[in-house]
GROMACS .gro file of C-alpha atoms in nm:
model
  357
    1MET     CA    1   1.824  -0.596  -0.243
    2LYS     CA    2   1.787  -0.241  -0.366
    3VAL     CA    3   1.762  -0.248  -0.745
    4VAL     CA    4   1.703  -0.017  -1.039
    5LEU     CA    5   1.502  -0.163  -1.328
    6ILE     CA    6   1.544  -0.077  -1.695
    7GLY     CA    7   1.293  -0.232  -1.933
    8VAL     CA    8   1.397  -0.255  -2.298
    9GLY     CA    9   1.139  -0.325  -2.567
   10GLN     CA   10   0.769  -0.408  -2.536
   11ALA     CA   11   0.796  -0.718  -2.315
   12GLY     CA   12   1.070  -0.561  -2.105
   13GLY     CA   13   0.854  -0.256  -2.045
   14LYS     CA   14   0.551  -0.456  -1.934
   15ILE     CA   15   0.752  -0.673  -1.698
   16THR     CA   16   0.933  -0.371  -1.552
   17GLN     CA   17   0.600  -0.205  -1.479
   18ALA     CA   18   0.464  -0.527  -1.325
   19LEU     CA   19   0.771  -0.556  -1.101
   20ALA     CA   20   0.753  -0.192  -0.992
   21GLU     CA   21   0.380  -0.224  -0.914
   22PHE     CA   22   0.428  -0.547  -0.718
   23ASP     CA   23   0.706  -0.393  -0.511
   24TYR     CA   24   0.496  -0.083  -0.442
   25ASP     CA   25   0.179  -0.278  -0.357
   26MET     CA   26   0.369  -0.505  -0.117
   27GLY     CA   27   0.550  -0.211   0.045
   28PHE     CA   28   0.892  -0.372   0.003
   29ASN     CA   29   1.071  -0.063  -0.136
   30ALA     CA   30   1.332  -0.279  -0.306
   31VAL     CA   31   1.281  -0.113  -0.647
   32ARG     CA   32   1.451   0.226  -0.616
   33GLY     CA   33   1.396   0.341  -0.973
   34ALA     CA   34   1.255   0.228  -1.306
   35LEU     CA   35   1.287   0.334  -1.668
   36VAL     CA   36   1.138   0.184  -1.985
   37VAL     CA   37   1.314   0.229  -2.320
   38ASN     CA   38   1.164   0.146  -2.660
   39THR     CA   39   1.190   0.223  -3.031
   40ALA     CA   40   0.810   0.200  -3.078
   41LYS     CA   41   0.617   0.504  -2.955
   42ALA     CA   42   0.287   0.312  -2.936
   43ASP     CA   43   0.433   0.063  -2.686
   44LEU     CA   44   0.511   0.345  -2.443
   45GLN     CA   45   0.159   0.490  -2.431
   46ASN     CA   46   0.034   0.259  -2.154
   47VAL     CA   47   0.353   0.259  -1.947
   48ASP     CA   48   0.309   0.423  -1.606
   49VAL     CA   49   0.678   0.441  -1.510
   50ASP     CA   50   0.931   0.682  -1.660
   51SER     CA   51   0.998   0.608  -2.025
   52MET     CA   52   1.194   0.728  -2.325
   53LEU     CA   53   1.182   0.675  -2.700
   54VAL     CA   54   1.508   0.588  -2.877
   55GLY     CA   55   1.605   0.552  -3.241
   56GLN     CA   56   1.380   0.830  -3.367
   57ASP     CA   57   1.630   0.925  -3.637
   58ARG     CA   58   1.639   0.565  -3.762
   59VAL     CA   59   1.284   0.428  -3.724
   60LYS     CA   60   1.069   0.737  -3.654
   61GLY     CA   61   0.901   0.579  -3.352
   62HIS     CA   62   0.772   0.275  -3.544
   63GLY     CA   63   0.995   0.007  -3.385
   64VAL     CA   64   1.260  -0.212  -3.546
   65GLY     CA   65   1.026  -0.479  -3.684
   66GLY     CA   66   1.196  -0.772  -3.513
   67ASP     CA   67   1.543  -0.674  -3.644
   68ASN     CA   68   1.760  -0.723  -3.337
   69GLU     CA   69   2.076  -0.609  -3.516
   70LEU     CA   70   1.907  -0.275  -3.575
   71GLY     CA   71   1.791  -0.276  -3.212
   72ALA     CA   72   2.153  -0.322  -3.101
   73GLU     CA   73   2.276  -0.043  -3.331
   74ILE     CA   74   2.016   0.201  -3.202
   75MET     CA   75   2.101   0.126  -2.839
   76GLN     CA   76   2.470   0.182  -2.912
   77GLU     CA   77   2.394   0.513  -3.081
   78ASP     CA   78   2.155   0.638  -2.810
   79ALA     CA   79   2.333   0.492  -2.507
   80ILE     CA   80   2.446   0.834  -2.383
   81GLU     CA   81   2.088   0.966  -2.386
   82VAL     CA   82   1.965   0.658  -2.202
   83MET     CA   83   2.238   0.693  -1.941
   84ASP     CA   84   2.147   1.061  -1.897
   85SER     CA   85   1.785   0.959  -1.831
   86LEU     CA   86   1.911   0.734  -1.550
   87ASP     CA   87   2.067   1.026  -1.364
   88GLY     CA   88   1.912   1.043  -1.021
   89LYS     CA   89   1.770   0.689  -1.045
   90ILE     CA   90   2.094   0.498  -0.991
   91THR     CA   91   2.223   0.634  -0.661
   92SER     CA   92   2.473   0.506  -0.406
   93GLU     CA   93   2.185   0.308  -0.250
   94ALA     CA   94   2.151   0.083  -0.554
   95GLU     CA   95   2.299  -0.263  -0.499
   96ALA     CA   96   2.226  -0.394  -0.849
   97ILE     CA   97   2.087  -0.288  -1.185
   98THR     CA   98   1.855  -0.520  -1.375
   99VAL     CA   99   1.790  -0.482  -1.748
  100VAL     CA  100   1.460  -0.649  -1.841
  101ALA     CA  101   1.383  -0.772  -2.194
  102GLY     CA  102   1.207  -1.026  -2.405
  103LEU     CA  103   1.479  -1.202  -2.603
  104GLY     CA  104   1.266  -1.279  -2.906
  105GLY     CA  105   1.179  -0.929  -3.028
  106GLY     CA  106   1.405  -0.674  -3.194
  107THR     CA  107   1.452  -0.385  -2.952
  108GLY     CA  108   1.483  -0.598  -2.638
  109SER     CA  109   1.700  -0.880  -2.769
  110GLY     CA  110   1.935  -0.644  -2.949
  111GLY     CA  111   1.932  -0.349  -2.712
  112ALA     CA  112   1.942  -0.516  -2.369
  113PRO     CA  113   2.295  -0.662  -2.391
  114MET     CA  114   2.431  -0.341  -2.543
  115LEU     CA  115   2.283  -0.138  -2.258
  116ALA     CA  116   2.413  -0.386  -2.000
  117ARG     CA  117   2.764  -0.345  -2.140
  118GLU     CA  118   2.745   0.032  -2.108
  119LEU     CA  119   2.604   0.011  -1.754
  120LYS     CA  120   2.887  -0.219  -1.645
  121ARG     CA  121   3.137   0.029  -1.783
  122VAL     CA  122   2.994   0.315  -1.578
  123TYR     CA  123   2.858   0.164  -1.254
  124ASP     CA  124   3.037  -0.042  -0.991
  125VAL     CA  125   2.744  -0.269  -0.901
  126PRO     CA  126   2.631  -0.599  -1.057
  127VAL     CA  127   2.433  -0.563  -1.379
  128TYR     CA  128   2.187  -0.845  -1.439
  129ILE     CA  129   1.966  -0.917  -1.736
  130LEU     CA  130   1.620  -1.059  -1.673
  131GLY     CA  131   1.552  -1.220  -2.009
  132VAL     CA  132   1.243  -1.401  -2.138
  133LEU     CA  133   1.273  -1.679  -2.396
  134PRO     CA  134   0.994  -1.697  -2.657
  135GLY     CA  135   0.753  -1.989  -2.645
  136ARG     CA  136   0.756  -2.263  -2.905
  137ASN     CA  137   0.452  -2.114  -3.081
  138GLU     CA  138   0.587  -1.760  -3.120
  139GLY     CA  139   0.743  -1.796  -3.463
  140GLY     CA  140   1.082  -1.866  -3.613
  141ILE     CA  141   1.218  -1.511  -3.609
  142TYR     CA  142   1.163  -1.494  -3.231
  143GLN     CA  143   1.347  -1.823  -3.178
  144ALA     CA  144   1.639  -1.711  -3.397
  145ASN     CA  145   1.659  -1.369  -3.231
  146ALA     CA  146   1.665  -1.525  -2.884
  147GLY     CA  147   1.933  -1.773  -2.986
  148ARG     CA  148   2.158  -1.491  -3.101
  149SER     CA  149   2.073  -1.270  -2.804
  150LEU     CA  150   2.128  -1.542  -2.547
  151LYS     CA  151   2.502  -1.564  -2.590
  152THR     CA  152   2.541  -1.185  -2.600
  153CYS     CA  153   2.338  -1.139  -2.281
  154ILE     CA  154   2.554  -1.396  -2.102
  155ARG     CA  155   2.870  -1.222  -2.215
  156GLU     CA  156   2.764  -0.867  -2.133
  157SER     CA  157   2.586  -0.918  -1.797
  158ASP     CA  158   2.698  -1.037  -1.456
  159SER     CA  159   2.422  -1.297  -1.473
  160LEU     CA  160   2.127  -1.373  -1.701
  161ILE     CA  161   1.814  -1.462  -1.504
  162LEU     CA  162   1.627  -1.660  -1.767
  163ILE     CA  163   1.251  -1.713  -1.795
  164ASP     CA  164   1.117  -1.969  -2.043
  165ASN     CA  165   0.777  -1.848  -2.167
  166ASP     CA  166   0.658  -2.209  -2.187
  167ALA     CA  167   0.735  -2.265  -1.817
  168TRP     CA  168   0.441  -2.079  -1.665
  169LYS     CA  169   0.192  -2.059  -1.953
  170SER     CA  170  -0.120  -2.271  -1.925
  171SER     CA  171  -0.240  -2.462  -2.231
  172ASP     CA  172  -0.583  -2.305  -2.177
  173ASP     CA  173  -0.450  -1.949  -2.200
  174SER     CA  174  -0.497  -1.726  -2.500
  175LEU     CA  175  -0.178  -1.560  -2.619
  176GLU     CA  176  -0.253  -1.236  -2.433
  177ALA     CA  177  -0.369  -1.415  -2.117
  178GLY     CA  178  -0.057  -1.630  -2.129
  179PHE     CA  179   0.170  -1.327  -2.136
  180ASP     CA  180  -0.024  -1.166  -1.850
  181ARG     CA  181   0.012  -1.483  -1.644
  182ILE     CA  182   0.385  -1.498  -1.712
  183ASN     CA  183   0.433  -1.130  -1.624
  184ASP     CA  184   0.248  -1.181  -1.294
  185ALA     CA  185   0.459  -1.488  -1.216
  186ILE     CA  186   0.780  -1.300  -1.292
  187ALA     CA  187   0.673  -1.003  -1.077
  188GLN     CA  188   0.590  -1.228  -0.783
  189ARG     CA  189   0.902  -1.443  -0.793
  190VAL     CA  190   1.163  -1.186  -0.891
  191GLY     CA  191   0.994  -0.921  -0.677
  192LEU     CA  192   1.020  -1.145  -0.370
  193LEU     CA  193   1.383  -1.221  -0.453
  194PHE     CA  194   1.473  -0.852  -0.471
  195ALA     CA  195   1.276  -0.779  -0.153
  196SER     CA  196   1.458  -1.046   0.050
  197GLY     CA  197   1.641  -0.878   0.334
  198GLU     CA  198   1.471  -0.541   0.287
  199ILE     CA  199   1.159  -0.448   0.485
  200VAL     CA  200   1.065  -0.734   0.717
  201ASP     CA  201   0.800  -0.795   0.982
  202GLY     CA  202   0.967  -0.952   1.280
  203VAL     CA  203   1.313  -1.106   1.307
  204GLY     CA  204   1.401  -1.442   1.159
  205GLU     CA  205   1.671  -1.673   1.281
  206SER     CA  206   1.885  -1.629   0.971
  207VAL     CA  207   1.753  -1.349   0.750
  208VAL     CA  208   1.866  -1.344   0.387
  209ASP     CA  209   2.049  -1.026   0.286
  210SER     CA  210   2.159  -0.880  -0.044
  211SER     CA  211   2.502  -1.039  -0.034
  212GLU     CA  212   2.345  -1.387  -0.044
  213ILE     CA  213   2.170  -1.303  -0.372
  214ILE     CA  214   2.476  -1.134  -0.520
  215ASN     CA  215   2.704  -1.425  -0.426
  216THR     CA  216   2.462  -1.679  -0.572
  217LEU     CA  217   2.460  -1.491  -0.902
  218ALA     CA  218   2.836  -1.419  -0.896
  219GLN     CA  219   2.898  -1.742  -1.085
  220GLY     CA  220   2.771  -1.565  -1.397
  221GLY     CA  221   2.611  -1.749  -1.687
  222ILE     CA  222   2.243  -1.839  -1.666
  223ALA     CA  223   2.029  -1.833  -1.352
  224SER     CA  224   1.679  -1.970  -1.288
  225ILE     CA  225   1.415  -1.899  -1.024
  226GLY     CA  226   1.127  -2.101  -0.877
  227TYR     CA  227   0.855  -2.058  -0.616
  228ALA     CA  228   0.594  -2.257  -0.422
  229SER     CA  229   0.377  -2.189  -0.118
  230ALA     CA  230   0.130  -2.357   0.117
  231THR     CA  231  -0.079  -2.271   0.422
  232ALA     CA  232   0.130  -2.322   0.735
  233SER     CA  233   0.056  -2.432   1.091
  234ASP     CA  234   0.085  -2.181   1.376
  235ASP     CA  235   0.344  -2.415   1.527
  236ALA     CA  236   0.681  -2.400   1.348
  237GLY     CA  237   0.758  -2.756   1.458
  238GLU     CA  238   0.470  -2.883   1.247
  239ASN     CA  239   0.604  -2.708   0.934
  240VAL     CA  240   0.925  -2.906   0.887
  241ASN     CA  241   0.781  -3.130   0.618
  242LEU     CA  242   0.586  -2.839   0.469
  243ILE     CA  243   0.905  -2.645   0.403
  244THR     CA  244   1.079  -2.943   0.244
  245SER     CA  245   0.775  -3.022   0.027
  246THR     CA  246   0.736  -2.666  -0.099
  247THR     CA  247   1.110  -2.658  -0.172
  248ARG     CA  248   1.075  -2.976  -0.379
  249SER     CA  249   0.778  -2.828  -0.562
  250ALA     CA  250   0.962  -2.503  -0.636
  251LEU     CA  251   1.269  -2.680  -0.770
  252LEU     CA  252   1.111  -2.969  -0.957
  253THR     CA  253   0.788  -2.820  -1.096
  254SER     CA  254   0.802  -2.439  -1.086
  255MET     CA  255   1.140  -2.319  -1.210
  256SER     CA  256   1.159  -2.045  -1.472
  257LEU     CA  257   1.380  -2.285  -1.667
  258PRO     CA  258   1.214  -2.627  -1.632
  259ASP     CA  259   1.418  -2.947  -1.610
  260ALA     CA  260   1.729  -2.749  -1.519
  261VAL     CA  261   1.820  -2.856  -1.165
  262LYS     CA  262   2.196  -2.909  -1.194
  263ALA     CA  263   2.363  -2.585  -1.090
  264GLU     CA  264   2.686  -2.427  -0.970
  265THR     CA  265   2.524  -2.231  -0.686
  266GLY     CA  266   2.187  -2.211  -0.511
  267LEU     CA  267   1.985  -1.999  -0.272
  268LEU     CA  268   1.682  -2.107  -0.070
  269VAL     CA  269   1.464  -1.830   0.078
  270VAL     CA  270   1.182  -1.933   0.312
  271ALA     CA  271   0.925  -1.656   0.352
  272GLY     CA  272   0.658  -1.646   0.620
  273HIS     CA  273   0.579  -1.537   0.973
  274PRO     CA  274   0.889  -1.596   1.192
  275GLU     CA  275   0.688  -1.812   1.434
  276ARG     CA  276   0.583  -2.041   1.149
  277ILE     CA  277   0.929  -2.094   0.996
  278SER     CA  278   1.106  -2.406   1.120
  279ARG     CA  279   1.485  -2.376   1.128
  280LYS     CA  280   1.505  -2.755   1.110
  281GLY     CA  281   1.286  -2.748   0.799
  282VAL     CA  282   1.497  -2.482   0.631
  283GLU     CA  283   1.818  -2.672   0.697
  284ARG     CA  284   1.671  -3.004   0.584
  285ALA     CA  285   1.542  -2.841   0.262
  286ARG     CA  286   1.878  -2.676   0.199
  287LYS     CA  287   2.063  -3.006   0.229
  288TRP     CA  288   1.812  -3.171  -0.005
  289MET     CA  289   1.879  -2.892  -0.256
  290GLU     CA  290   2.252  -2.959  -0.237
  291GLU     CA  291   2.196  -3.325  -0.324
  292GLU     CA  292   1.947  -3.248  -0.602
  293THR     CA  293   2.147  -2.970  -0.769
  294GLY     CA  294   2.488  -3.130  -0.730
  295THR     CA  295   2.646  -2.832  -0.556
  296MET     CA  296   2.768  -2.782  -0.201
  297GLU     CA  297   2.720  -2.406  -0.239
  298VAL     CA  298   2.353  -2.368  -0.146
  299ARG     CA  299   2.279  -2.073   0.080
  300GLY     CA  300   1.963  -2.057   0.287
  301GLY     CA  301   1.775  -1.814   0.504
  302ASP     CA  302   1.448  -1.655   0.613
  303PHE     CA  303   1.238  -1.373   0.477
  304PRO     CA  304   1.005  -1.276   0.766
  305ILE     CA  305   0.669  -1.142   0.646
  306ASP     CA  306   0.325  -1.132   0.807
  307SER     CA  307   0.151  -1.420   0.632
  308GLU     CA  308  -0.035  -1.741   0.711
  309GLN     CA  309   0.150  -1.899   0.418
  310VAL     CA  310   0.500  -2.036   0.409
  311ALA     CA  311   0.663  -1.985   0.070
  312THR     CA  312   0.993  -2.111  -0.065
  313LEU     CA  313   1.188  -1.923  -0.328
  314VAL     CA  314   1.467  -2.107  -0.509
  315LEU     CA  315   1.743  -1.933  -0.706
  316LEU     CA  316   1.994  -2.139  -0.907
  317GLY     CA  317   2.310  -1.999  -1.064
  318GLY     CA  318   2.510  -2.162  -1.342
  319VAL     CA  319   2.238  -2.378  -1.500
  320GLU     CA  320   2.349  -2.336  -1.864
  321ARG     CA  321   2.451  -2.700  -1.899
  322SER     CA  322   2.089  -2.809  -1.878
  323ASN     CA  323   1.906  -3.006  -2.145
  324ARG     CA  324   1.647  -2.729  -2.160
  325ILE     CA  325   1.904  -2.480  -2.285
  326GLN     CA  326   2.043  -2.728  -2.534
  327GLU     CA  327   1.693  -2.801  -2.668
  328PHE     CA  328   1.622  -2.431  -2.710
  329LEU     CA  329   1.950  -2.366  -2.891
  330GLU     CA  330   1.878  -2.649  -3.132
  331ARG     CA  331   1.532  -2.501  -3.198
  332ALA     CA  332   1.684  -2.156  -3.249
  333GLN     CA  333   1.943  -2.293  -3.490
  334GLU     CA  334   1.670  -2.462  -3.695
  335ALA     CA  335   1.472  -2.138  -3.706
  336HIS     CA  336   1.781  -1.943  -3.805
  337ALA     CA  337   1.861  -2.187  -4.085
  338GLY     CA  338   1.502  -2.152  -4.206
  339GLN     CA  339   1.563  -1.784  -4.279
  340GLY     CA  340   1.733  -1.890  -4.601
  341GLU     CA  341   1.955  -1.638  -4.779
  342ASP     CA  342   1.928  -1.391  -4.491
  343ALA     CA  343   2.072  -1.641  -4.245
  344ASP     CA  344   2.426  -1.585  -4.125
  345PRO     CA  345   2.592  -1.928  -4.105
  346GLU     CA  346   2.827  -1.806  -3.829
  347ALA     CA  347   2.554  -1.658  -3.606
  348PHE     CA  348   2.556  -1.962  -3.375
  349ASP     CA  349   2.920  -2.056  -3.423
  350ASN     CA  350   3.044  -1.899  -3.103
  351GLU     CA  351   3.320  -2.033  -2.882
  352ASP     CA  352   3.186  -1.862  -2.572
  353LEU     CA  353   2.852  -2.039  -2.607
  354ASP     CA  354   3.018  -2.370  -2.690
  355ASN     CA  355   3.222  -2.343  -2.371
  356LEU     CA  356   2.907  -2.273  -2.170
  357MET     CA  357   2.750  -2.595  -2.295
   0.00000   0.00000   0.00000
């Protein structure tokens, strides 16, 4: 799927760069343009893709200090300048636009949904938000910001692909190492998803194309992504169980939103050398996914690449009824209430979010 990436805020910028680098290194050519937007000048100094500073009149390049309402205001005010910077990046080739942001900070959590709304107004392609939830140890303001941003991102995007920071962070990681690990995991998984159906080595029996991804995400709401791989036999017939086991691992132990397996839609992508991919294994894994997720709308297909590994990529759409989301919202509400006099009692009283749950 040919995509244009727009990173908003510090985390969004780092992930956007990681995605663009992964796509370039792998030679997929799925990322057709990238831009990073921030209110903090210092955060743009190490960004290697195109970037722009916003909100200079308001914050003088010093960032918004975790104030996501200010981040939203600045994005509204500077939206025209941001859209002008996208001229030439979003062409007729683009099949989707993805806004990337950490949902706990100020610029990303406030600015990403505002930018998504403006992009949807102008462009006739799906606009997704790739959003990262803060971990439990990242502080109350990050939890509260993400709780507020979550409902806005759902409302303003065609789908919110959600990453829980706690999902892929090792307990042995330092804070910085943990973020680096998460960014690498996001780049690998989401990069492979975007690349599905683009440049392939060989011809699979049923190659995934962009429409499969778009239709899986057309449900809207929250989406989740998982991945697992293993060394495969040269004989496809011996890889039937391997494909089903990696699919189970991807869905049950490696999703970006853990413990969220009930979904409205699903997509199973099996990547590997065409001679190693078993059609019987793909079909058996797809049917298992239907039973496990509770939906009859699970698409499946191949992503032929030259590799000794067979990897399974799982995309779930419509997972917002999960216990994981409910647990996070409760944590965010507690953090919001802990802000005392500054807390808005109606910030989480939202009918749209209630309906989602």
